[in-house]
PDB file of C-alpha atoms and ligand atoms in Angstrom:
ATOM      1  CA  UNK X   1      60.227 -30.616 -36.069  1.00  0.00           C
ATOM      2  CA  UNK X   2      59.523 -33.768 -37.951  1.00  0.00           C
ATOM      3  CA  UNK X   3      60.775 -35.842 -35.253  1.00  0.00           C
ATOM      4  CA  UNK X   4      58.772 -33.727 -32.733  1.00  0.00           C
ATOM      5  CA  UNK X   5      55.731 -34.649 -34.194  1.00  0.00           C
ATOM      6  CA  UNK X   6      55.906 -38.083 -34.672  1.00  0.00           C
ATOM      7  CA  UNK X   7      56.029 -38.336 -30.469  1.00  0.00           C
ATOM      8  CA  UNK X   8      53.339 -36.301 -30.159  1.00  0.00           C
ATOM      9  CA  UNK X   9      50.156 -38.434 -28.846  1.00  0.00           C
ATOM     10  CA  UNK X  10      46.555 -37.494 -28.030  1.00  0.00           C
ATOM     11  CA  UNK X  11      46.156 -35.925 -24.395  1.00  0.00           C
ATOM     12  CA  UNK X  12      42.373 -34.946 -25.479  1.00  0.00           C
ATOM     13  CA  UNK X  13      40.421 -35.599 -28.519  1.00  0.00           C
ATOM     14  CA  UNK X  14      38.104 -32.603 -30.020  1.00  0.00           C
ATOM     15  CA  UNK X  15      35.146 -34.528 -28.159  1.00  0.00           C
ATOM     16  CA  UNK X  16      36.474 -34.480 -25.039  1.00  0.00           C
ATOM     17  CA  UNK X  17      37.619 -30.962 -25.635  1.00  0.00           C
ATOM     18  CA  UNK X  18      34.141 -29.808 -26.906  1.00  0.00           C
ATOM     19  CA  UNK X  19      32.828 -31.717 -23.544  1.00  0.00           C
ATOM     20  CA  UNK X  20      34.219 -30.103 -20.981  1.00  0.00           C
ATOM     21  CA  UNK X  21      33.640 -26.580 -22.495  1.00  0.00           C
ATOM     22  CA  UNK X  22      30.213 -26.610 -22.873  1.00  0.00           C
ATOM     23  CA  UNK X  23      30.013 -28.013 -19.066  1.00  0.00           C
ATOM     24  CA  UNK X  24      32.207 -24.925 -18.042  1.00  0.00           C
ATOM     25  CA  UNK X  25      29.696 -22.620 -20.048  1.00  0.00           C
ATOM     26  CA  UNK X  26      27.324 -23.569 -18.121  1.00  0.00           C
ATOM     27  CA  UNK X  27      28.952 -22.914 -14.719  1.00  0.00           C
ATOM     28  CA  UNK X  28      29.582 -19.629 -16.026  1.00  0.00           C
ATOM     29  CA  UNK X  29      26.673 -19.134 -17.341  1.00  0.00           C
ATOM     30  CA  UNK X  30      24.851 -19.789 -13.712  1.00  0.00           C
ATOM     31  CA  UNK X  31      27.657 -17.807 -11.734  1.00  0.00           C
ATOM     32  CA  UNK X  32      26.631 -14.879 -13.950  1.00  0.00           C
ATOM     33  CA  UNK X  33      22.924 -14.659 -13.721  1.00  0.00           C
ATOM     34  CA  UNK X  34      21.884 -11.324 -14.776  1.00  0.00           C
ATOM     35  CA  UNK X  35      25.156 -10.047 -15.036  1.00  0.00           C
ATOM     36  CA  UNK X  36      27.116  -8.792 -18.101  1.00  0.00           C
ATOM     37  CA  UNK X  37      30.611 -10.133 -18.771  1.00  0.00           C
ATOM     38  CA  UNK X  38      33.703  -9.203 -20.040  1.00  0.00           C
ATOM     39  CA  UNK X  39      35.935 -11.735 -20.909  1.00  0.00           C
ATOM     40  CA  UNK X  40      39.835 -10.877 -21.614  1.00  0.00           C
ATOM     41  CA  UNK X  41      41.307 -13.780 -23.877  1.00  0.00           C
ATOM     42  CA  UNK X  42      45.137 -13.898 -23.596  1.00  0.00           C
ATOM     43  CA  UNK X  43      46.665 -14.102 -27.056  1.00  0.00           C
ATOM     44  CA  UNK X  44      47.500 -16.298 -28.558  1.00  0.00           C
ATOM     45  CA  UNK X  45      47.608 -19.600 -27.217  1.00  0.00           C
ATOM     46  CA  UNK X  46      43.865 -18.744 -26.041  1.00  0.00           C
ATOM     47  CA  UNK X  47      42.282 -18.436 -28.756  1.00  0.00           C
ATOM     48  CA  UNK X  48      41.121 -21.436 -29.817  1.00  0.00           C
ATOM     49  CA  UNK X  49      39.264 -22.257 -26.037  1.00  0.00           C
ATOM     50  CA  UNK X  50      37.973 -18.481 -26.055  1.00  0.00           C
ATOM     51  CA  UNK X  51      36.176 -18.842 -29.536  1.00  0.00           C
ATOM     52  CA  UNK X  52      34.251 -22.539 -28.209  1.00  0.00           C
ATOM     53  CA  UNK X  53      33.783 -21.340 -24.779  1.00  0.00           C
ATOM     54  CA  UNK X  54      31.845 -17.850 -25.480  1.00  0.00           C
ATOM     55  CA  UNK X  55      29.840 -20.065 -28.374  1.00  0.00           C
ATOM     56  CA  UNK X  56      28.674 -22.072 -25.451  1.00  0.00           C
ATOM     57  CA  UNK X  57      27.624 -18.701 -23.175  1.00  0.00           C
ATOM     58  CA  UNK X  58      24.009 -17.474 -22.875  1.00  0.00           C
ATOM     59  CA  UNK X  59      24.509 -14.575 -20.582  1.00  0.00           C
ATOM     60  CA  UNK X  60      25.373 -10.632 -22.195  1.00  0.00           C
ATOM     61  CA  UNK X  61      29.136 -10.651 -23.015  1.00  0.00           C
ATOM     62  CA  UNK X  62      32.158  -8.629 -24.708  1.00  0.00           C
ATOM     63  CA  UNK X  63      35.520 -10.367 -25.948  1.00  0.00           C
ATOM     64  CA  UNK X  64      38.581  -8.485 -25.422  1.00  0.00           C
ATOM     65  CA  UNK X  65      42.162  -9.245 -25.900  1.00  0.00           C
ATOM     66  CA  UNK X  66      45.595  -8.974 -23.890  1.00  0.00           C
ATOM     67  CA  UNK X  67      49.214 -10.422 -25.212  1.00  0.00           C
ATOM     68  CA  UNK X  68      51.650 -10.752 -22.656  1.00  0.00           C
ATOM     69  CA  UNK X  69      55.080 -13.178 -22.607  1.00  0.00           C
ATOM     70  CA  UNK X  70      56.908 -15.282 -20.849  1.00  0.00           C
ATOM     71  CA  UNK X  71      57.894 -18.180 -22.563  1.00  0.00           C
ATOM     72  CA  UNK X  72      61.148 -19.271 -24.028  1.00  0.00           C
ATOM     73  CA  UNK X  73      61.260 -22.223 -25.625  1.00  0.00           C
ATOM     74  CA  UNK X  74      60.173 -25.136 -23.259  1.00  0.00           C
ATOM     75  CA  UNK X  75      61.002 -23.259 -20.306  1.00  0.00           C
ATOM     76  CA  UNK X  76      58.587 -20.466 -18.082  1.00  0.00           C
ATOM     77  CA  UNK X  77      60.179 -17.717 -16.656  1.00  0.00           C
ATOM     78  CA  UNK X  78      59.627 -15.240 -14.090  1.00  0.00           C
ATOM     79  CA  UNK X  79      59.482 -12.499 -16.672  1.00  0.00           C
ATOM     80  CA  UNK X  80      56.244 -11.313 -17.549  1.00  0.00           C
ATOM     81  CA  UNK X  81      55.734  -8.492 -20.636  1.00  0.00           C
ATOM     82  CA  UNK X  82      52.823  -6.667 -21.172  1.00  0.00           C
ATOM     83  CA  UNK X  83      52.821  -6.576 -24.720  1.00  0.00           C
ATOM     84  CA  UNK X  84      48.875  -5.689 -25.830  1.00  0.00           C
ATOM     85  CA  UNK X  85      47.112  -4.245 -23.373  1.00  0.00           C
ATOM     86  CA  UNK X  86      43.472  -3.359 -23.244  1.00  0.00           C
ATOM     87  CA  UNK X  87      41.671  -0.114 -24.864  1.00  0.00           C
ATOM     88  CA  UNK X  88      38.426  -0.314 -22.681  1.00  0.00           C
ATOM     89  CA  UNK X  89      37.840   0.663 -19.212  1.00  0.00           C
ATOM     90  CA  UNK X  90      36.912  -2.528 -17.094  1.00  0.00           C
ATOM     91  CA  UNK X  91      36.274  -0.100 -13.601  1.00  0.00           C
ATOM     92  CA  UNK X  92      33.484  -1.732 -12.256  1.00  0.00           C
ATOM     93  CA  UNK X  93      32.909  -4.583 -14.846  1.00  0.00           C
ATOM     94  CA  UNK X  94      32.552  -7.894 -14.195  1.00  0.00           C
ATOM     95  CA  UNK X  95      35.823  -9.508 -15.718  1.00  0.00           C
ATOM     96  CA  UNK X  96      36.872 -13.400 -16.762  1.00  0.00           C
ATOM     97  CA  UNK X  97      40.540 -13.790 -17.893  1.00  0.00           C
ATOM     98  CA  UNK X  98      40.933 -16.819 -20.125  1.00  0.00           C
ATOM     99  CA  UNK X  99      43.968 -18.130 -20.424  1.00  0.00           C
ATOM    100  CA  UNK X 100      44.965 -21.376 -21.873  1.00  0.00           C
ATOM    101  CA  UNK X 101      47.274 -22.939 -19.193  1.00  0.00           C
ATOM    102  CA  UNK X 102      48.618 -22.274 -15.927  1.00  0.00           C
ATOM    103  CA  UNK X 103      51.817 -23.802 -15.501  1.00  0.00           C
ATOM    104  CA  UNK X 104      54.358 -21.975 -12.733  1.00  0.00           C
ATOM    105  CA  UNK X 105      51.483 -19.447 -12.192  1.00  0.00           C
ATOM    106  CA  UNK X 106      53.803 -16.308 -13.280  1.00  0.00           C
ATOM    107  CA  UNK X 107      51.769 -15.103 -16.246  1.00  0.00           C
ATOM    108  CA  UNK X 108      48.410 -15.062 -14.661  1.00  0.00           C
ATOM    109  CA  UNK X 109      49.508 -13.396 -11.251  1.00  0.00           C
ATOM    110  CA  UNK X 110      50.891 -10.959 -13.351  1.00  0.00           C
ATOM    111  CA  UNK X 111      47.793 -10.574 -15.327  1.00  0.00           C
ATOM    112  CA  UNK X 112      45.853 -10.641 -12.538  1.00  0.00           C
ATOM    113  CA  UNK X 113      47.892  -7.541 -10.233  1.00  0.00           C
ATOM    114  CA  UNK X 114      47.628  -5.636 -13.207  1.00  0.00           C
ATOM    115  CA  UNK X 115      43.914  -5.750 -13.431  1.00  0.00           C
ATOM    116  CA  UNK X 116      43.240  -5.722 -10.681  1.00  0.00           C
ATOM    117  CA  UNK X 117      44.526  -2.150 -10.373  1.00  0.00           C
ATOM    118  CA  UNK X 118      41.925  -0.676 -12.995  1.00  0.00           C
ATOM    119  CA  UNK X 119      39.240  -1.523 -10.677  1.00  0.00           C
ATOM    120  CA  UNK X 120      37.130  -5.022 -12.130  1.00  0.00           C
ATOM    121  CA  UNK X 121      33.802  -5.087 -10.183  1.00  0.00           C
ATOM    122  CA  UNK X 122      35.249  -8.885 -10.075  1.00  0.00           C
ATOM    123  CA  UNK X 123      38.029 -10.789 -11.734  1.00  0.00           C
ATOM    124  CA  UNK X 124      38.317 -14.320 -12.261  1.00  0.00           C
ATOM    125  CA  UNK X 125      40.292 -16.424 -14.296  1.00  0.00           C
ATOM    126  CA  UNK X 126      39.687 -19.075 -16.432  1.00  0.00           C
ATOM    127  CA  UNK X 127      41.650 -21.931 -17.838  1.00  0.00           C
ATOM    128  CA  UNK X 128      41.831 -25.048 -20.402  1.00  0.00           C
ATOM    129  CA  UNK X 129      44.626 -26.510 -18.470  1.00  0.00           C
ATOM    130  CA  UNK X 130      46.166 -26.563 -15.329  1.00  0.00           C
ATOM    131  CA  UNK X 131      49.743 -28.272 -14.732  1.00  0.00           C
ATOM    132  CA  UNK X 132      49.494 -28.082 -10.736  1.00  0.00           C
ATOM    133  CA  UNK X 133      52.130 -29.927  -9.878  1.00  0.00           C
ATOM    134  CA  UNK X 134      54.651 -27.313 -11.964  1.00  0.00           C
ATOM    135  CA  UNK X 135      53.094 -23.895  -9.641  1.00  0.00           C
ATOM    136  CA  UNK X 136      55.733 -21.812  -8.305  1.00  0.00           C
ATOM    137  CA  UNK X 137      52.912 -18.989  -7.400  1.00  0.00           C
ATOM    138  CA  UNK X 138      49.757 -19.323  -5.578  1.00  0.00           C
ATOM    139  CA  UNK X 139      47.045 -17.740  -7.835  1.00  0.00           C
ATOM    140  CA  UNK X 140      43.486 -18.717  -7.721  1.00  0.00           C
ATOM    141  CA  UNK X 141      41.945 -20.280 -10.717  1.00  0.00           C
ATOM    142  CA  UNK X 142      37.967 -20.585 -11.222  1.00  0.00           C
ATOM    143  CA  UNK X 143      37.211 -22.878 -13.422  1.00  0.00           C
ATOM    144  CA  UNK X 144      39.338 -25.603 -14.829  1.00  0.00           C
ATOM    145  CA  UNK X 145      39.193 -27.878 -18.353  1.00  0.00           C
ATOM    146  CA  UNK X 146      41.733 -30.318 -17.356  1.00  0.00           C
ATOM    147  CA  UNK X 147      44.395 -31.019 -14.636  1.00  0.00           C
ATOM    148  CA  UNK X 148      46.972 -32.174 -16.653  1.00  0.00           C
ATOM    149  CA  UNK X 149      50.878 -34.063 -15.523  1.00  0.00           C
ATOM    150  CA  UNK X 150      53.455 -32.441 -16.065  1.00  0.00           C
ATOM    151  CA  UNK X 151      53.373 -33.052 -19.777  1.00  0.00           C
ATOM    152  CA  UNK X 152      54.514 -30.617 -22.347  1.00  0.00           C
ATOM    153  CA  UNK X 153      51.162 -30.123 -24.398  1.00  0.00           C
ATOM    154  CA  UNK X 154      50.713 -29.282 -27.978  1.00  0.00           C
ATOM    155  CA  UNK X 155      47.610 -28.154 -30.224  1.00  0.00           C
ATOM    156  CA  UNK X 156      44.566 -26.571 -29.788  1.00  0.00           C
ATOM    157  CA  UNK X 157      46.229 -23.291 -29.206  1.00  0.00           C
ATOM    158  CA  UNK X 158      49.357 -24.829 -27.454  1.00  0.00           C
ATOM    159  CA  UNK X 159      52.870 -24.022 -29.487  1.00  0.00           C
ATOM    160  CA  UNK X 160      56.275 -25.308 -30.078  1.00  0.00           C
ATOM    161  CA  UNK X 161      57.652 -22.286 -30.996  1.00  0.00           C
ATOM    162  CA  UNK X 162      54.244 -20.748 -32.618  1.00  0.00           C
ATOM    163  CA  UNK X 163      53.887 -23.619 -34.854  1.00  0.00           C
ATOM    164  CA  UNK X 164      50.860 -26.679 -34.019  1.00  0.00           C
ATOM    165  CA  UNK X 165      48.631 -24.542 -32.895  1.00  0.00           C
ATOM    166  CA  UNK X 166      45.878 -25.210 -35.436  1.00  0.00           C
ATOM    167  CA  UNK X 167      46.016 -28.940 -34.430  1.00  0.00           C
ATOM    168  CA  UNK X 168      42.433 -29.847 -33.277  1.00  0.00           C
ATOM    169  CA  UNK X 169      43.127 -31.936 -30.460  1.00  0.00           C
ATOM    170  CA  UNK X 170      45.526 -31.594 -27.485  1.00  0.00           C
ATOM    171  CA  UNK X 171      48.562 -33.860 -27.879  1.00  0.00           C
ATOM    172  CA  UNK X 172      51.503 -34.294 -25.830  1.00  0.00           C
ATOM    173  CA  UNK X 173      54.946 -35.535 -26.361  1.00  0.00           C
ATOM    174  CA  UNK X 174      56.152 -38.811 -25.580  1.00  0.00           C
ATOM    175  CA  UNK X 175      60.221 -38.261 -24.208  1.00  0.00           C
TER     176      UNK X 175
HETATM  177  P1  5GP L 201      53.217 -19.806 -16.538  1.00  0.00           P
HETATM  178  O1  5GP L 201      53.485 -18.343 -16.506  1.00  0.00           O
HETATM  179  O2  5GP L 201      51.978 -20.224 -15.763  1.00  0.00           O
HETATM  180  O3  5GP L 201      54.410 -20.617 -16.152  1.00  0.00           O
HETATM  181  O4  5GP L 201      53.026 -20.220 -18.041  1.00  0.00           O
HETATM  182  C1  5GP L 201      51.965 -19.867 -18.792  1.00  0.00           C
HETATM  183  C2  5GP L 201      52.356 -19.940 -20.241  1.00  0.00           C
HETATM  184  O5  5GP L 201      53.326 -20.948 -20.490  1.00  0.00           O
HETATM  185  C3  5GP L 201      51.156 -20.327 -21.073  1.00  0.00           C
HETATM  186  O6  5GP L 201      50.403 -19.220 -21.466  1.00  0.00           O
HETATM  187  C4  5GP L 201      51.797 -21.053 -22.241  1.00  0.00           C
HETATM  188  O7  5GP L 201      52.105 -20.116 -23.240  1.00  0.00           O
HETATM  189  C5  5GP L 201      53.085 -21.608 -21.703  1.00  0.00           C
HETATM  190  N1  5GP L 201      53.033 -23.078 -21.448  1.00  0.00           N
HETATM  191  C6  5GP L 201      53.079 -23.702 -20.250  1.00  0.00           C
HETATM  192  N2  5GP L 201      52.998 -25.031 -20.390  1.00  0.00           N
HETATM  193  C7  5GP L 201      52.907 -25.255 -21.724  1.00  0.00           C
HETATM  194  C8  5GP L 201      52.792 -26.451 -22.514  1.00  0.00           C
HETATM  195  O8  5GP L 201      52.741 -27.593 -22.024  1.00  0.00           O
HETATM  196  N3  5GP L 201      52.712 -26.272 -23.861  1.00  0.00           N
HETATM  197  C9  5GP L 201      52.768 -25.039 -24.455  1.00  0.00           C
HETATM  198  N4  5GP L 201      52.709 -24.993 -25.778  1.00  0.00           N
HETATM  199  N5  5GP L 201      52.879 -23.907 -23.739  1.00  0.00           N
HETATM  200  C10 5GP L 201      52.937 -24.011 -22.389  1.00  0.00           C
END
């Protein structure tokens, strides 16, 4: 771990973090004029963004929270797990997933085809970062922090193997 950390370097400092949240509070904050949001954060690597983004929101809004996995290790898989799933009823709610990376894709089509089955008003997704250049799936993303290389990222909510997390920037690491 030691030696992990000492190649990590800074992808995004808080600043630039903080930045580009509050300008994608705003967006959502004029695509949902005199609506009423609910916004599903996906544990736990979301976390961190959720908490700073919904600061940032003006309009009416509930925070609710899904766990699914996928990840081993370094590597995504295909295999998705539904492993919190909501307690509300979203039928005919206005719905923001907010996730904190897309990376093959998997995880958020499979969030996405399963909410889409209790009957959202909307759905959209949401995300800090967006490795495009790793998709393996098609799945539509609405607003975007950063489109980032195919780096593995660390911090701000982003694990090696749950630990880092509580780092405040986003760092990456150097091979
Ligand atoms: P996907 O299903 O899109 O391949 O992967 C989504 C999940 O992979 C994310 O929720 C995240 O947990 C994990 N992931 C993908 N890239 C990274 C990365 O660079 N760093 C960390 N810590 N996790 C990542």
């Amino acid at each position: 771990m030691e030696e992990v950390i000492k190649n990590l370097k800074v992808m995004y400092t808080e600043e630039q973090i903080q930045e580009r949240i509050k300008e994608l509070a705003k967006e959502i904050d004029n695509d949902y004029i005199g609506k009423e949001l609910i916004i599903i954060s996906v544990l736990k690597g979301a976390i961190f963004f959720t908490v700073d983004l919904v600061k940032r929101i003006n309009i009416p809004m509930s925070i609710e929270m899904m766990q699914v996995s996928s990840y081993q290790g370094t590597q995504s898989t295909g295999n998705v797990i539904l492993k919190r799933g909501l307690d509300i009823d979203i039928s005919g709610k206005d719905v923001l997933i907010v996730e904190d990376i897309i990376d093959t894709g998997y995880t958020l089509q499979y969030l996405k085809e399963y909410l889409q089955t209790l009957n959202p008003n909307s759905l959209k997704i949401a995300v800090l970062a967006d490795k495009k250049e790793r998709r393996k799936i098609d799945v539509k993303i609405d607003y975007t922090g950063f489109e980032i290389e195919n780096k593995f990222i660390v911090g701000y909510g982003f694990d090696i193997d749950q630990k880092y997390r509580n780092l405040p920037y986003i760092g990456y690491i150097e091979e």
